[in-house]
Short mmCIF file of C-alpha atoms in Angstrom, two decimals:
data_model
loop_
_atom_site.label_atom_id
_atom_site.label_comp_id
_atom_site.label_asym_id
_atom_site.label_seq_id
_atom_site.Cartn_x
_atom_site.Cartn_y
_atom_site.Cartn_z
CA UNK J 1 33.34 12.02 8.21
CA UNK J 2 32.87 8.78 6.05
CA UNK J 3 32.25 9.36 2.42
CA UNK J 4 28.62 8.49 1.77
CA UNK J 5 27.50 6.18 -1.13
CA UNK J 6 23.92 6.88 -2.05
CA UNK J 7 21.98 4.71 -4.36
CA UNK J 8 19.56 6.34 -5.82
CA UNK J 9 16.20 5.32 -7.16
CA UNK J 10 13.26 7.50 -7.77
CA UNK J 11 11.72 9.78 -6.23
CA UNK J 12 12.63 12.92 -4.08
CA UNK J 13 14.31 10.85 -0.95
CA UNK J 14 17.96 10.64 -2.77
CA UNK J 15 17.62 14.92 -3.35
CA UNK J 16 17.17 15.21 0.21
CA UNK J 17 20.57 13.24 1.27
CA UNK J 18 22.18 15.08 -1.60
CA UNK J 19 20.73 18.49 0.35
CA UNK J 20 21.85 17.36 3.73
CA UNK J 21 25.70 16.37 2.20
CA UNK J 22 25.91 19.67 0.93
CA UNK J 23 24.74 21.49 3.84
CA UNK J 24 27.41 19.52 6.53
CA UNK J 25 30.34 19.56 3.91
CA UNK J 26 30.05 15.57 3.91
CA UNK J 27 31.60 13.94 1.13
CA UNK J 28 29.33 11.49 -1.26
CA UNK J 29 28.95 9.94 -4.11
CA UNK J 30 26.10 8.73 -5.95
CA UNK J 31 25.38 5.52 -8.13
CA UNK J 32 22.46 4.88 -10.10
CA UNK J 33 20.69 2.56 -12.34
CA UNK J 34 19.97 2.51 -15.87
CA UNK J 35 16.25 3.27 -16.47
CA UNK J 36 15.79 3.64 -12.80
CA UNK J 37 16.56 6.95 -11.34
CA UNK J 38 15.44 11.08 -12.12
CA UNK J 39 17.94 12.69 -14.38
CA UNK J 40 17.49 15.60 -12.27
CA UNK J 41 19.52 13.58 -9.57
CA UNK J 42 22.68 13.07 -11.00
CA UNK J 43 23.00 16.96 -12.21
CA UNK J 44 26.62 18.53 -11.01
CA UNK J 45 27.50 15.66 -8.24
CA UNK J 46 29.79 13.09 -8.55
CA UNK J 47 27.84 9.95 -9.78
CA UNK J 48 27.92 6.92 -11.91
CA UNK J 49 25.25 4.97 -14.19
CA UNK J 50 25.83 1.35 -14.37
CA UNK J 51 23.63 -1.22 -15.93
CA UNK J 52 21.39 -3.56 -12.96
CA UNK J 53 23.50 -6.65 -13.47
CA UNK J 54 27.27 -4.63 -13.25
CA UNK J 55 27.65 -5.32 -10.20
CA UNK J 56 31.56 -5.50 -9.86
CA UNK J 57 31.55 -1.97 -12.26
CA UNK J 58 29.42 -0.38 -9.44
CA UNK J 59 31.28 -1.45 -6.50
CA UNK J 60 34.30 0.01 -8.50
CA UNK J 61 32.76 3.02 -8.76
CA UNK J 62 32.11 2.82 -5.21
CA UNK J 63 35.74 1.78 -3.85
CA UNK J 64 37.31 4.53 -5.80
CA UNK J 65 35.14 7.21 -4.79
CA UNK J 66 36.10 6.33 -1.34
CA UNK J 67 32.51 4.99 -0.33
CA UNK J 68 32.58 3.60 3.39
CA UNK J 69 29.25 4.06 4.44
CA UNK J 70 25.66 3.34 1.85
CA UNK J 71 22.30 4.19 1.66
CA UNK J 72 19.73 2.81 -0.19
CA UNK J 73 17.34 5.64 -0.74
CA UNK J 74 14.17 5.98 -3.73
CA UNK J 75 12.31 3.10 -5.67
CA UNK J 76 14.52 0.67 -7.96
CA UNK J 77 12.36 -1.64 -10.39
CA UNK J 78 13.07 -4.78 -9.81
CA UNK J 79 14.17 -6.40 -13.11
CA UNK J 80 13.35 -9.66 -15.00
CA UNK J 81 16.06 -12.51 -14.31
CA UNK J 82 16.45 -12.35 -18.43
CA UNK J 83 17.25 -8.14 -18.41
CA UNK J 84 20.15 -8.85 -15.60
CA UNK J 85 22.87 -10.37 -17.63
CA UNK J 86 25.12 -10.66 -14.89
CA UNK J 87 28.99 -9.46 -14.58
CA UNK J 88 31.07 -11.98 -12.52
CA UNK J 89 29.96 -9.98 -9.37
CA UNK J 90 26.82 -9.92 -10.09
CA UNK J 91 26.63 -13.39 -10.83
CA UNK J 92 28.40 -14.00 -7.05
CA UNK J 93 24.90 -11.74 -5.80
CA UNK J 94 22.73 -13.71 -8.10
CA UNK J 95 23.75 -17.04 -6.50
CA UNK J 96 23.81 -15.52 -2.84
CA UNK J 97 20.06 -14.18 -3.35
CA UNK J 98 18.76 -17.47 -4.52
CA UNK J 99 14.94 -18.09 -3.60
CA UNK J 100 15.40 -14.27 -2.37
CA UNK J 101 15.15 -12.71 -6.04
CA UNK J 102 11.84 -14.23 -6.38
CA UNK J 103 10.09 -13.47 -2.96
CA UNK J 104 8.88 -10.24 -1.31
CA UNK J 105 11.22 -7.10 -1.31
CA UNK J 106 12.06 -7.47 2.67
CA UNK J 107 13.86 -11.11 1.90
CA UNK J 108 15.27 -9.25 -1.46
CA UNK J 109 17.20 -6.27 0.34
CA UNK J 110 18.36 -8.23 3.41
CA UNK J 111 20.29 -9.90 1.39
CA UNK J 112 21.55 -7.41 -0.56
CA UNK J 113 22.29 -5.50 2.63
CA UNK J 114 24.25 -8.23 3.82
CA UNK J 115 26.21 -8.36 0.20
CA UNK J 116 27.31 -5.40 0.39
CA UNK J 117 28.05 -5.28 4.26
CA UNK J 118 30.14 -8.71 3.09
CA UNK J 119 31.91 -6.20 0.57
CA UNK J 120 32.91 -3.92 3.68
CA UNK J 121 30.93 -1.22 3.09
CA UNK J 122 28.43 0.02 6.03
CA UNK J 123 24.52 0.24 5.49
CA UNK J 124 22.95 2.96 6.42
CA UNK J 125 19.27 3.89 6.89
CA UNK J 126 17.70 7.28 5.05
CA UNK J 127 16.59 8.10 9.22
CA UNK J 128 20.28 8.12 10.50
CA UNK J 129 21.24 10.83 8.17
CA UNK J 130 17.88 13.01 8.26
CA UNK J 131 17.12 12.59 11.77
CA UNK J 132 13.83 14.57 10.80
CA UNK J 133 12.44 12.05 8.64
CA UNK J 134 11.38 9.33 11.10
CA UNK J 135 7.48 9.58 11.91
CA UNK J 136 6.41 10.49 15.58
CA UNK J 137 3.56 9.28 17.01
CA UNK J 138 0.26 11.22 16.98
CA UNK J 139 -1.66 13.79 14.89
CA UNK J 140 0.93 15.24 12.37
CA UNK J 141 -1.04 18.40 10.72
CA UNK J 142 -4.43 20.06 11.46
CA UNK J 143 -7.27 17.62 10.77
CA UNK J 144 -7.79 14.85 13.64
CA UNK J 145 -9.37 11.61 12.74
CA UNK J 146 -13.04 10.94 13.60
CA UNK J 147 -14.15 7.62 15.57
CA UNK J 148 -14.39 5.60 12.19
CA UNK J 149 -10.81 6.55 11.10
CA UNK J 150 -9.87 5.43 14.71
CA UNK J 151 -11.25 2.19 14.41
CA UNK J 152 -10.18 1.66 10.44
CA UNK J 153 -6.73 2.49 11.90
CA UNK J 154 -6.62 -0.22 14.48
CA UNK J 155 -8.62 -2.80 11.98
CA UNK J 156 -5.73 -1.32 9.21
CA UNK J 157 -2.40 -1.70 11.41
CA UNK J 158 -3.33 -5.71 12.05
CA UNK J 159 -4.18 -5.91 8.18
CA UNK J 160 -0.82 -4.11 7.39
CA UNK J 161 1.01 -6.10 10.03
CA UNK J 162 -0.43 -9.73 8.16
CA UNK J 163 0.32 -8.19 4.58
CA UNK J 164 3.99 -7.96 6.18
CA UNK J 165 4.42 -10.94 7.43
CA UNK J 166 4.02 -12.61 4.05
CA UNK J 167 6.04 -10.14 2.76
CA UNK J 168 3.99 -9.18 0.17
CA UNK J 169 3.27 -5.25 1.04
CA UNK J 170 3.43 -3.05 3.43
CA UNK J 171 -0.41 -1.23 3.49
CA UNK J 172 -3.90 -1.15 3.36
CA UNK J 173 -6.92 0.37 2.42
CA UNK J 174 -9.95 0.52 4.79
CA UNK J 175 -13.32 1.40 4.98
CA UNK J 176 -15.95 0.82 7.40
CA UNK J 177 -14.05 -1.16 9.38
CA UNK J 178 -13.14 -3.80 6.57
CA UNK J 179 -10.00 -4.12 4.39
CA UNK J 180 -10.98 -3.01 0.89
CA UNK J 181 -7.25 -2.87 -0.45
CA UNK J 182 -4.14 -4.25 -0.24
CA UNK J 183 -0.69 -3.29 -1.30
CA UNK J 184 1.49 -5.93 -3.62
CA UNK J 185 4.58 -5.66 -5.53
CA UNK J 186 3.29 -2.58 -7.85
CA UNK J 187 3.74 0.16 -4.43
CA UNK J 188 1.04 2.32 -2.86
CA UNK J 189 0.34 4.60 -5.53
CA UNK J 190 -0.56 1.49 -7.77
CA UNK J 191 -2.81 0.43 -4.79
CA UNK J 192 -4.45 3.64 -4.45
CA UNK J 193 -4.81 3.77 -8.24
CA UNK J 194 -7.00 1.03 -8.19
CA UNK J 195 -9.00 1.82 -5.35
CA UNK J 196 -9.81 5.19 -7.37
CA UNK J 197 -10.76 3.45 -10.41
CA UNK J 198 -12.97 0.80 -9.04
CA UNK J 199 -14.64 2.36 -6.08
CA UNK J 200 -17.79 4.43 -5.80
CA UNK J 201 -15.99 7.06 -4.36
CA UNK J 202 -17.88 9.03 -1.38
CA UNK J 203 -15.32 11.77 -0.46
CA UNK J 204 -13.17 11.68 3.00
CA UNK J 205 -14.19 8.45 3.83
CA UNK J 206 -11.79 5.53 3.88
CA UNK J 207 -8.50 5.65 4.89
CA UNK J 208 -4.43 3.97 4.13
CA UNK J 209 -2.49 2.49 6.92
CA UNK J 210 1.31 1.89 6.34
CA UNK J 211 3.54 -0.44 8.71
CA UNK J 212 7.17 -1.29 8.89
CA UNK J 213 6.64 -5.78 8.59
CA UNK J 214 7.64 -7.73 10.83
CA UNK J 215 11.59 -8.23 11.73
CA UNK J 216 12.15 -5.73 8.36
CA UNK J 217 15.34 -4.74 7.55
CA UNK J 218 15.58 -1.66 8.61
CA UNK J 219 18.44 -0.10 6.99
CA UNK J 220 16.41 -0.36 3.70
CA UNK J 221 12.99 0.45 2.54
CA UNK J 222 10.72 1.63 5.86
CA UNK J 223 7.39 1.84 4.55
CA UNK J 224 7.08 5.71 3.51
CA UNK J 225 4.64 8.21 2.76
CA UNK J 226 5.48 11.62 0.51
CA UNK J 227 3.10 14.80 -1.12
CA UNK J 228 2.35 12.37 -4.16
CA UNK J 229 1.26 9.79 -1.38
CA UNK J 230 -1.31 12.97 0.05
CA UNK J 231 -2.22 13.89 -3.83
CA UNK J 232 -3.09 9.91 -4.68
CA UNK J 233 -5.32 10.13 -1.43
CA UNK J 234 -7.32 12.97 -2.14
CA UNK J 235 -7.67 11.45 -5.92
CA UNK J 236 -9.13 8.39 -4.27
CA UNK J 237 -11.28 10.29 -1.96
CA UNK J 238 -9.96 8.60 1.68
CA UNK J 239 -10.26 10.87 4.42
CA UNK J 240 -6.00 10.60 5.75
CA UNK J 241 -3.68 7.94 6.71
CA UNK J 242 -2.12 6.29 9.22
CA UNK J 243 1.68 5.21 9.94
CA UNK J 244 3.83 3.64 12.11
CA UNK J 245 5.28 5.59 14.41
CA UNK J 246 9.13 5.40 14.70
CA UNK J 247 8.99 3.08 12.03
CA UNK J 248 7.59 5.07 9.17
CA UNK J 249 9.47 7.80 6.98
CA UNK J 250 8.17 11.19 5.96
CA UNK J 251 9.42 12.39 3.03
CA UNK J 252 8.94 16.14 2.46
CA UNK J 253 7.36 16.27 5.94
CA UNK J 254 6.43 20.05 5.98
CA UNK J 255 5.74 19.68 2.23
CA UNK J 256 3.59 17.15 3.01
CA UNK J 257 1.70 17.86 5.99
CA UNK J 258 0.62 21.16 4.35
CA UNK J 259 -0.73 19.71 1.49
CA UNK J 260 -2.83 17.11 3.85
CA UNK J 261 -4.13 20.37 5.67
CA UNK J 262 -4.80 21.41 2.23
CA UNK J 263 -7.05 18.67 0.91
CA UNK J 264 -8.75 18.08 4.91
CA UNK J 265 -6.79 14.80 4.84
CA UNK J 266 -5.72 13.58 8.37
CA UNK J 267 -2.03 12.20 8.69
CA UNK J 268 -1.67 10.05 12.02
CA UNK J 269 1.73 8.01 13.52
CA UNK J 270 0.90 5.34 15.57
CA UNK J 271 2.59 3.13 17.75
CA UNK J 272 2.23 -0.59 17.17
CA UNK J 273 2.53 -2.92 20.31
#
């Protein structure tokens, strides 16, 4: 079996490739970023930390670990053009990301993807390692959404499909059947942040929809939902969320769906047609 690079950002995603390595004997090896990744991580495997801009010292690291195959797994911060100082390699990325570097994170990682594919290694997504991880369609835990949610969701998927296109975010926060948040560059949990702090909370009503955007890359960065995701809803006071089926990714899925159950939250895949 192909030795499996894994760069790792943050949160629990990279842990759970690490898990299923260990548990089919499949060699890897992982690379991470300065300032960018859980120590917790890199504790007894074979890794490397490389500065952002080293980009010919990481795909050393990669070529003599044996890498053939990488996934991009967890949340990198995407630096300033100033913080990069570039190695030659990275300067080669730099040129071939153009416009890219400054635009949403779908144009950004497509053409990473396809650096890195031009550097013979194979991209991989997190779903074709844990084939568990991939969200099915319908109700997911306990609670079942009520007519409202239903028609939020439907209102929500469009919104989130929109966001997408402009590659801005990937979700959405509604309420009464009108858009009252939307993701940007800061993530979900910023989103839902803000919702908590500037809305007149009633509890369980409101909810987040998450699509994949339109013609994403989808080796890298499926929209995903994990237990902080179901601990930032309940802090906001929406009533459960909504994903795309088989083209969402669960993260912690029995983790998570428990705590939803938990809190009365409802967690719904739907398909998108």
């Amino acid at each position: 079996m192909k030795t499996l690079g894994i760069i790792a950002g943050g949160g629990s995603l990279p842990a759970q490739i690490i898990e299923y390595c260990r548990n089919n004997k499949r060699s890897f090896f992982v690379l991470v970023f300065e300032n960018s990744f859980d120590q917790e991580i890199i504790k007894n495997v074979p890794h490397a930390i490389v500065r952002i801009g080293a980009v010919g010292e990481a795909l050393q690291h990669l070529r003599n670990a044996g890498v053939e195959e990488i996934v991009m797994a967890g949340g990198i911060k995407r630096p300033s053009l100033t913080s990069l100082r570039p190695d030659a390699a990275g300067a080669t990325l730099l040129k071939k990301l153009g416009k890219a570097f400054f635009m949403g994170d779908d144009a950004l990682l497509k053409a990473i993807t396809e650096f890195f594919e031009e550097e013979d290694f194979k991209v991989v997504g997190a779903h074709s390692i844990l084939n568990n991880i991939l969200a099915g369609e319908g109700v997911l835990g306990k609670i079942v959404p009520d007519n409202q949610a239903k028609a939020d969701i439907m209102i929500g998927m469009a919104a989130a499909k929109n966001l997408g296109a402009m590659d801005i975010g990937q979700a959405v926060i509604v309420k009464n059947s009108k858009v009252v948040g939307t993701e940007d560059s800061a993530g979900t949990d910023a989103m839902l942040s803000r919702y908590a702090n500037i809305e007149n909370k009633e509890q369980k009503t409101g909810i987040l929809v998450k699509a994949k955007k339109p013609n994403q890359e989808e080796k890298v960065d499926l929209p995903s939902i994990g237990v902080q995701t179901i601990e930032n809803l309940h802090a906001a006071g929406l009533a459960g969320v909504a994903i795309e089926a088989y083209g969402s990714l669960l993260i912690d899925k029995n983790e998570l769906i428990k705590k939803a159950d938990e809190y009365g939250l409802f967690v719904v895949g739907m398909k998108y047609e």
